[in-house]
PDB file of C-alpha atoms in Angstrom:
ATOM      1  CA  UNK A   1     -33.072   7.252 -18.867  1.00 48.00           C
ATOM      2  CA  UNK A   2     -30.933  10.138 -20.046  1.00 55.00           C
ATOM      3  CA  UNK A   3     -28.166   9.758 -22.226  1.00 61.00           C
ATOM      4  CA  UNK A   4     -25.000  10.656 -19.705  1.00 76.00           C
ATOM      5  CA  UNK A   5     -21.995  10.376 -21.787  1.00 83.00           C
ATOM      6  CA  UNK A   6     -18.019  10.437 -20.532  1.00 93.00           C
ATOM      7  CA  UNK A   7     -17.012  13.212 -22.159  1.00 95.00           C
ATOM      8  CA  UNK A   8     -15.888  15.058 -18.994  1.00 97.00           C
ATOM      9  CA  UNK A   9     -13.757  11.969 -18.377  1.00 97.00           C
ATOM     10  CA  UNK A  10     -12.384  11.870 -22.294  1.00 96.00           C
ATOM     11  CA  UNK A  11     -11.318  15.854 -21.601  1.00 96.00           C
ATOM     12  CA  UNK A  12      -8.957  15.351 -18.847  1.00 98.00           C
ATOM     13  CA  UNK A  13      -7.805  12.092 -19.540  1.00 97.00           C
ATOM     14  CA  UNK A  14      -7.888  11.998 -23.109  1.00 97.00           C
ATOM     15  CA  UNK A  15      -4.968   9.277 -23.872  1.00 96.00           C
ATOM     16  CA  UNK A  16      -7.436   6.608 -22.630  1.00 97.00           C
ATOM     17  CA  UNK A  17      -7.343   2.930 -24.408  1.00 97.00           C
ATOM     18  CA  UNK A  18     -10.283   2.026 -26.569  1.00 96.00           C
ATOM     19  CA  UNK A  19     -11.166  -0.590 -23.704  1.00 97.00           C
ATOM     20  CA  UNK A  20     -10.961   2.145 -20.473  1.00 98.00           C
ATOM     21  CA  UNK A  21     -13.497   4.351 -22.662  1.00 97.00           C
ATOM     22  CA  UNK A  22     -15.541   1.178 -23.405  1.00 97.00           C
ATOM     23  CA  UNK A  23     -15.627   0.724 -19.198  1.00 98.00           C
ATOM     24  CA  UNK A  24     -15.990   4.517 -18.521  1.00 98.00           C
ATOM     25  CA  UNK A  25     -19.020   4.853 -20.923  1.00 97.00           C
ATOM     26  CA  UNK A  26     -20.650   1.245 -18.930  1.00 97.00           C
ATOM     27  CA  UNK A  27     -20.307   3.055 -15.708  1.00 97.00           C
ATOM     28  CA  UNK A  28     -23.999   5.436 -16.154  1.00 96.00           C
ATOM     29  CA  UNK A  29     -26.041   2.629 -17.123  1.00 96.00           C
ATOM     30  CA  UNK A  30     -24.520   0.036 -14.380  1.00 97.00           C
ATOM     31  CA  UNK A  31     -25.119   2.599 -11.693  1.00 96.00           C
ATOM     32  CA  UNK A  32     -28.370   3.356 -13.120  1.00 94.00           C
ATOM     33  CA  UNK A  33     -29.263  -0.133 -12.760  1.00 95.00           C
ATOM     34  CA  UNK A  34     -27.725  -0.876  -9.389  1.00 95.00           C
ATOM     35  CA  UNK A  35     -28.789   2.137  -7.512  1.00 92.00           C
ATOM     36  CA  UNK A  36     -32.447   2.056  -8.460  1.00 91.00           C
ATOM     37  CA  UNK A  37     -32.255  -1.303  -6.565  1.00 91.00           C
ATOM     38  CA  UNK A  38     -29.287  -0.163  -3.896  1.00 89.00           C
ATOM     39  CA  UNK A  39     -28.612   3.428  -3.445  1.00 86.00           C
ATOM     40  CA  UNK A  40     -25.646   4.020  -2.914  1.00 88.00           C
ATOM     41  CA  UNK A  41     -25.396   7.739  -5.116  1.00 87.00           C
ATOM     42  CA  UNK A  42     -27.422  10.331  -4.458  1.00 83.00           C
ATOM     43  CA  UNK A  43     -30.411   9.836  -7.033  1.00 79.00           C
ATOM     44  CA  UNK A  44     -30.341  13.311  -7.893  1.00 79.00           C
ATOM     45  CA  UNK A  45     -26.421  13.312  -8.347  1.00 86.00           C
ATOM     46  CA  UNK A  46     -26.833   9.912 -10.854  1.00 91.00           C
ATOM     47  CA  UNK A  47     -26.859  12.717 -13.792  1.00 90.00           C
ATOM     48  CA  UNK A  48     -24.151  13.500 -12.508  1.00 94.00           C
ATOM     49  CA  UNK A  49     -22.156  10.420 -11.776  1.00 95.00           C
ATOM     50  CA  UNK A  50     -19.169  11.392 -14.483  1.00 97.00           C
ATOM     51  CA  UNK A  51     -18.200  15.055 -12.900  1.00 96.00           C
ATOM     52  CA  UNK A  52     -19.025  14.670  -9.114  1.00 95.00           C
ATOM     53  CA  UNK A  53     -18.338  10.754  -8.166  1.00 96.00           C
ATOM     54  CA  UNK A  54     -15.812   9.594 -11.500  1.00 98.00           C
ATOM     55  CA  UNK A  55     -13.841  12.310 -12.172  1.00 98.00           C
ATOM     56  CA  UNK A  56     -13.734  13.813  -8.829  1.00 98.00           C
ATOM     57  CA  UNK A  57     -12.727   9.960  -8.060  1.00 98.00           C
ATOM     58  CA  UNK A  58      -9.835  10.668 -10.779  1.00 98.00           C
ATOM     59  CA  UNK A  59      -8.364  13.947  -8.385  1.00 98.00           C
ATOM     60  CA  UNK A  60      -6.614  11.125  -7.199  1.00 98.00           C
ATOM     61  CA  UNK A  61      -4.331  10.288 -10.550  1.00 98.00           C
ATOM     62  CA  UNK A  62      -3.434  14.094 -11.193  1.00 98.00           C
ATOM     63  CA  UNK A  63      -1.571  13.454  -7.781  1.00 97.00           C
ATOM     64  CA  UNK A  64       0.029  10.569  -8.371  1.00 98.00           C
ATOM     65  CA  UNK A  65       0.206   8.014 -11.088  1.00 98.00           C
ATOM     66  CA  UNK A  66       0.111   4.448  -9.937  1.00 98.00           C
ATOM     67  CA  UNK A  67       2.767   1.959 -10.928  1.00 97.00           C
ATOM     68  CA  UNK A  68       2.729  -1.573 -12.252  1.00 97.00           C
ATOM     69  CA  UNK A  69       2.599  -3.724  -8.871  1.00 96.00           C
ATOM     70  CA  UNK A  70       1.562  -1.282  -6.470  1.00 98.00           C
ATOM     71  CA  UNK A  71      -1.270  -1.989  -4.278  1.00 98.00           C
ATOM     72  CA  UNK A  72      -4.104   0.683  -3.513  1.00 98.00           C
ATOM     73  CA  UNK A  73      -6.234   0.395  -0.587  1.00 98.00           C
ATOM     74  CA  UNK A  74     -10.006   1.891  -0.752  1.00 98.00           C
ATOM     75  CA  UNK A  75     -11.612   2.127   2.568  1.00 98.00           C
ATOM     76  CA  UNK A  76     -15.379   2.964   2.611  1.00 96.00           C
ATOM     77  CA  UNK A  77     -15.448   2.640  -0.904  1.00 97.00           C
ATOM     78  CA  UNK A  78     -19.140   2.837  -0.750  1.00 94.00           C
ATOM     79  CA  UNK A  79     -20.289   2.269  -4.465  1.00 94.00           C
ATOM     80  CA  UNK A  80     -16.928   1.964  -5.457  1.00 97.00           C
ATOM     81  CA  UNK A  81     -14.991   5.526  -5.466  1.00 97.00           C
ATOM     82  CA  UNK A  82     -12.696   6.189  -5.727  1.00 98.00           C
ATOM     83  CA  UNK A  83     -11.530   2.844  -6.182  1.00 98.00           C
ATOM     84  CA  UNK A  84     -13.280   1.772  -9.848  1.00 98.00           C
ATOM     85  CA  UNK A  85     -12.474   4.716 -11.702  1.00 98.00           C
ATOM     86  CA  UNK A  86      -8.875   4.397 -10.569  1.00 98.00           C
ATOM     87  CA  UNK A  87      -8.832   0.551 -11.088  1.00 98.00           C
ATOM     88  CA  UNK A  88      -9.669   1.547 -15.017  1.00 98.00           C
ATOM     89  CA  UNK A  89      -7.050   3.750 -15.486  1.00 98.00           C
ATOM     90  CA  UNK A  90      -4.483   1.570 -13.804  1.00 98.00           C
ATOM     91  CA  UNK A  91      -5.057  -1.604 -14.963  1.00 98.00           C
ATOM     92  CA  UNK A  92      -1.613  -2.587 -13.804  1.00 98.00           C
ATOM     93  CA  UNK A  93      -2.473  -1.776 -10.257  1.00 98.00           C
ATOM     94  CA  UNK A  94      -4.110  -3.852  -7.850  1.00 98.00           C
ATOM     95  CA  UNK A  95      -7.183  -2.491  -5.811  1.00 98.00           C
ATOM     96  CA  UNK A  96      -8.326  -3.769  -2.531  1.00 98.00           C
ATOM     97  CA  UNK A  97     -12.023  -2.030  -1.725  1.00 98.00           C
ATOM     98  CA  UNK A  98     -13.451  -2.707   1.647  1.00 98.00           C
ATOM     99  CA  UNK A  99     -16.604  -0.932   3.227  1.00 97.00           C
ATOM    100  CA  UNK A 100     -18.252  -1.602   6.534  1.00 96.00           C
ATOM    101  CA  UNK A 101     -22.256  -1.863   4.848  1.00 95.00           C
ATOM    102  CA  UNK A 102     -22.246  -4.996   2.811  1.00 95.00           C
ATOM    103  CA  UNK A 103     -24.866  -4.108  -0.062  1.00 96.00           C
ATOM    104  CA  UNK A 104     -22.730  -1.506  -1.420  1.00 95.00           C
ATOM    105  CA  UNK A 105     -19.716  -4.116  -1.460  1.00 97.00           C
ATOM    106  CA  UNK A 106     -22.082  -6.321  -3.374  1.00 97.00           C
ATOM    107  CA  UNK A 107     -22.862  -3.081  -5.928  1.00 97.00           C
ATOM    108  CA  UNK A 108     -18.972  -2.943  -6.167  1.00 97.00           C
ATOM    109  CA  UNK A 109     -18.304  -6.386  -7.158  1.00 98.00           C
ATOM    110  CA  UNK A 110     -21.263  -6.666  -9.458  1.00 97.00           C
ATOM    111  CA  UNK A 111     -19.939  -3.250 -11.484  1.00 98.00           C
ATOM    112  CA  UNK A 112     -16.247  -4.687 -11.023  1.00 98.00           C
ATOM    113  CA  UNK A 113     -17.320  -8.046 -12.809  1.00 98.00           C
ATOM    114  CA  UNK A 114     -19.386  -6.319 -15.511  1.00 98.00           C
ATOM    115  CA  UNK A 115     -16.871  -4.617 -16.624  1.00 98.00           C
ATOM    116  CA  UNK A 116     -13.898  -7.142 -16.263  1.00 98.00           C
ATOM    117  CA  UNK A 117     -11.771  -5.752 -13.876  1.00 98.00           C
ATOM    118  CA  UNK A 118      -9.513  -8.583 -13.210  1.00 97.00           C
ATOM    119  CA  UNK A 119      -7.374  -6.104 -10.813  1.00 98.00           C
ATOM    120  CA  UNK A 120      -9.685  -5.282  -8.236  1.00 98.00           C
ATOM    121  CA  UNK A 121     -11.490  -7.621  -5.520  1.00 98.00           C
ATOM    122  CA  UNK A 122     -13.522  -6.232  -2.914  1.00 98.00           C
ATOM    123  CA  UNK A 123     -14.759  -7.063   0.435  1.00 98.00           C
ATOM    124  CA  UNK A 124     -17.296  -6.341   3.554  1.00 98.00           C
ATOM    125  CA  UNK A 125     -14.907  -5.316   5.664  1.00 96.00           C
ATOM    126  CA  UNK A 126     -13.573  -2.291   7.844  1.00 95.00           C
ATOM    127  CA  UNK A 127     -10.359  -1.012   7.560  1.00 95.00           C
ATOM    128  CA  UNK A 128      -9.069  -2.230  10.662  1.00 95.00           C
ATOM    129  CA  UNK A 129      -9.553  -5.757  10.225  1.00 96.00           C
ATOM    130  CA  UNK A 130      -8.026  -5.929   6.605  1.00 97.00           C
ATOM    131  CA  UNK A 131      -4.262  -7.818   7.302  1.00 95.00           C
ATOM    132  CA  UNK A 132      -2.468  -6.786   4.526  1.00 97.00           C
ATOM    133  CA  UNK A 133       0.192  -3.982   3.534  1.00 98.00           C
ATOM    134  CA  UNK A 134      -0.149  -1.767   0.334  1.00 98.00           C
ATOM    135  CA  UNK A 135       1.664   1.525  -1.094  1.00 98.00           C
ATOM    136  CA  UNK A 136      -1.559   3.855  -0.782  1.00 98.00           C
ATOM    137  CA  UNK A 137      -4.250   4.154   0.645  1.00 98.00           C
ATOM    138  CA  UNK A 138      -7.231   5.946  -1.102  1.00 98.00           C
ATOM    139  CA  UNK A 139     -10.398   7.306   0.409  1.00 98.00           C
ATOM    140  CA  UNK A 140     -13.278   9.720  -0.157  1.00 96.00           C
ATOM    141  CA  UNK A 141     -14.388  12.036   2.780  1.00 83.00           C
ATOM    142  CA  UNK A 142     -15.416   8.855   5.236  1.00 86.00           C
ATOM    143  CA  UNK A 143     -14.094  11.094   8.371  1.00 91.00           C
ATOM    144  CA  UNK A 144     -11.988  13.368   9.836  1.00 92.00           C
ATOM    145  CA  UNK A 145      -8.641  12.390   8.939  1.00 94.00           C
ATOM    146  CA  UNK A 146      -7.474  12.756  12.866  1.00 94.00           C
ATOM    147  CA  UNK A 147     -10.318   9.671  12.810  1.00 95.00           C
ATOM    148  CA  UNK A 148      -9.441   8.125   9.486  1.00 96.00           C
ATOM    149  CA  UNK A 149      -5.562   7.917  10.621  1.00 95.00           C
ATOM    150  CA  UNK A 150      -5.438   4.958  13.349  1.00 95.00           C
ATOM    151  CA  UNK A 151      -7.765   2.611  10.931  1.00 95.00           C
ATOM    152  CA  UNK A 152      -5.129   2.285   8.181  1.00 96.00           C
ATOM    153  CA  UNK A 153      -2.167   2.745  10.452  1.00 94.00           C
ATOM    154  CA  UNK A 154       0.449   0.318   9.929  1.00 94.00           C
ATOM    155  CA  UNK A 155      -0.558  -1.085   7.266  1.00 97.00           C
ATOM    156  CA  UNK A 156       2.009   0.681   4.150  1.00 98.00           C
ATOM    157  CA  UNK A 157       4.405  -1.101   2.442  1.00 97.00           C
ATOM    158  CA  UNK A 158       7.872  -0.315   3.995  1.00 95.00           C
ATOM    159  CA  UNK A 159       9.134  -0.102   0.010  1.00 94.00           C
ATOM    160  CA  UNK A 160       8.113   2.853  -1.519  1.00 95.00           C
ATOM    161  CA  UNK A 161       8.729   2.895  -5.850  1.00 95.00           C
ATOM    162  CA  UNK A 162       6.772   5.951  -6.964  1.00 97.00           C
ATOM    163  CA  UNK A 163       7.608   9.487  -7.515  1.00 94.00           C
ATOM    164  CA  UNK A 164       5.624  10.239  -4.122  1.00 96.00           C
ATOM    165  CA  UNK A 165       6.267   8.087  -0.779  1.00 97.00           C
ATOM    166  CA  UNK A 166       3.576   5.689   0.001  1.00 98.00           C
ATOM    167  CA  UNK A 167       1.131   7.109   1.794  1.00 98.00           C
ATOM    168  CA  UNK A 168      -2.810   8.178   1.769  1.00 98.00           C
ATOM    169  CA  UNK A 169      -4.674  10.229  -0.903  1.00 98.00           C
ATOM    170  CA  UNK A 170      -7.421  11.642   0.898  1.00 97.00           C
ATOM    171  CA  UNK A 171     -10.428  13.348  -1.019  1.00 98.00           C
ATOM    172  CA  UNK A 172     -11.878  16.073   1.362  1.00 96.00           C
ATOM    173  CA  UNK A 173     -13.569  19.549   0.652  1.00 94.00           C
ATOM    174  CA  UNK A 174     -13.745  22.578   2.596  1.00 89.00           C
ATOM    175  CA  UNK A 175     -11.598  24.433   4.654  1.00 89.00           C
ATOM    176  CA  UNK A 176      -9.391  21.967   5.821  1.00 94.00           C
ATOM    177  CA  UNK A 177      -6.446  23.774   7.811  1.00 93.00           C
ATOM    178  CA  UNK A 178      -8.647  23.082  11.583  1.00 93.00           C
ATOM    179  CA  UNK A 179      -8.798  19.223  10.689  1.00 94.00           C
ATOM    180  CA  UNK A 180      -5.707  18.671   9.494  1.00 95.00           C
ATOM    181  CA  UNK A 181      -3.824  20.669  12.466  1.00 95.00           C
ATOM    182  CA  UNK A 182      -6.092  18.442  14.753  1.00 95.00           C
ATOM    183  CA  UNK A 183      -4.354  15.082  13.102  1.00 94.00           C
ATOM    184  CA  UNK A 184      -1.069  16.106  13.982  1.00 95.00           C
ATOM    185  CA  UNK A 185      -0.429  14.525  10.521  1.00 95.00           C
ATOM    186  CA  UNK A 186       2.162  16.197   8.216  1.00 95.00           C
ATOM    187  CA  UNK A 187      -0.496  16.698   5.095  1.00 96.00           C
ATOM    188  CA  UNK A 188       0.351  17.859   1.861  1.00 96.00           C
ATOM    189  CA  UNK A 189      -2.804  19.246   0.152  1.00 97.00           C
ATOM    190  CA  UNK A 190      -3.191  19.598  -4.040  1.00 97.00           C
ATOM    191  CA  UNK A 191      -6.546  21.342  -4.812  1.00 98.00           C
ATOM    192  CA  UNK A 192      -8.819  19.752  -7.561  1.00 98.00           C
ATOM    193  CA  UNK A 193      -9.335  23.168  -8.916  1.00 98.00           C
ATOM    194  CA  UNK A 194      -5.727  23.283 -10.387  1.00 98.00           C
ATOM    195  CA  UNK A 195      -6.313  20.553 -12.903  1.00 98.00           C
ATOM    196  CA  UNK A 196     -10.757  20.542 -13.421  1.00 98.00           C
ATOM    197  CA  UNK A 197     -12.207  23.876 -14.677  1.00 98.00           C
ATOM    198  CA  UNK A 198     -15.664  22.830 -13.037  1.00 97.00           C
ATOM    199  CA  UNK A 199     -17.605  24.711 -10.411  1.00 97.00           C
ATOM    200  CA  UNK A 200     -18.049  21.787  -8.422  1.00 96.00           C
ATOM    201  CA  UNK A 201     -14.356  21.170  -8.023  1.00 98.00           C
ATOM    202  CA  UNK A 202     -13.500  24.795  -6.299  1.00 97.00           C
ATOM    203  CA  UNK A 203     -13.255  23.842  -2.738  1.00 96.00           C
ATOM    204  CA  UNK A 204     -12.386  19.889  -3.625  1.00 97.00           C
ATOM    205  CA  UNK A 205      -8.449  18.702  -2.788  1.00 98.00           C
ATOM    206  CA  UNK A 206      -7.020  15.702  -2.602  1.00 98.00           C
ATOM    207  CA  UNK A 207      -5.036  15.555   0.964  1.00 97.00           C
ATOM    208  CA  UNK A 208      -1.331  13.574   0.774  1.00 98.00           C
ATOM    209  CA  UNK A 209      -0.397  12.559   3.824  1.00 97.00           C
ATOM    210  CA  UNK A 210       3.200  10.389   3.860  1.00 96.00           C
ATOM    211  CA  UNK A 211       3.115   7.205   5.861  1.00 90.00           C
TER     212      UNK A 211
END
């Protein structure tokens, strides 16, 4: 197995506790493990898990920097993105992942207990049948938003105490102007490119969209 290191994660972020480096550096070798058994990353992107599924995962908190007692929602988390990555780096935040396919809810909560994150809980579950209210909701390219919209709809806190207004933090890539004119949503969109030097991030934003 190769010798995948957070570095990429350590240049971005680099005012990270002793423990979130200790959880970052786990994350290669428990996805290693898990997706040989379950895949849920690409297996040619697992060399790749820090740029493409961690730090693109951590667009998100160059947005918007979670509070103490908010509540995130991840829907399709899949393996766990964005919702893990962002779980370390708030620790004071509490992270609800759901996903429709439950063997990559069972991936989540395995990597989630290795590493002892005590402020995330996931579940097999889709969106629409989750009950309870939160001040974002966070996603990674599971639909077109005009789609994505009606799952999570009603279901913000009406109290908003960050610097943004609760609301969704979409991560999409492309050209986005056709899908987000078909929502009818009012979207606000910060490109990843702004804050990550990296190729990979050129055509990557993360899509604000106020409840």
């Amino acid at each position: 197995m190769p010798d995948v290191k957070p570095e990429i994660i350590l240049k971005y972020f680099p005012d990270l506790s002793e423990k979130q480096l200790e959880q970052f550096s786990r994350l290669f070798e428990l996805y290693s493990f898990w997706n040989a058994q379950i895949n849920v990353i690409s297996r040619k992107d697992i060399e790749e898990l820090y740029e493409r599924h961690v730090l693109h995962s951590l667009g998100i908190a160059k947005t918007c920097t979670f509070k103490a007692g908010e509540s995130v929602l991840d829907v399709g988390t899949g393996g766990g993105f964005p919702g893990i990555p962002l779980a370390i780096l708030f620790p004071e935040t509490q992270f609800y992942l759901v996903d429709s396919i439950g063997k990559k809810i069972k991936v989540v909560k395995e990597v989630a207990s290795a590493l002892g994150l005590d402020n995330l809980r996931a579940d097999h579950l889709r969106a629409e049948q989750v009950k309870e209210k939160f001040n974002f909701v966070v996603s990674r390219a599971v639909t077109r938003l005009g789609e994505f919209y009606p799952w999570i709809q009603g279901k913000f806190k009406k109290d908003s105490i960050n610097a943004i207004p609760n609301g969704i933090l979409y991560l999409k890539g492309g050209d986005l102007a056709e899908e987000i004119k078909e929502s009818k949503l009012k979207a606000e969109l910060y490109p990843l490119s702004a804050y990550f030097e990296e190729d990979f991030f050129e055509t990557k934003y993360v899509v604000y969209v106020p409840q």
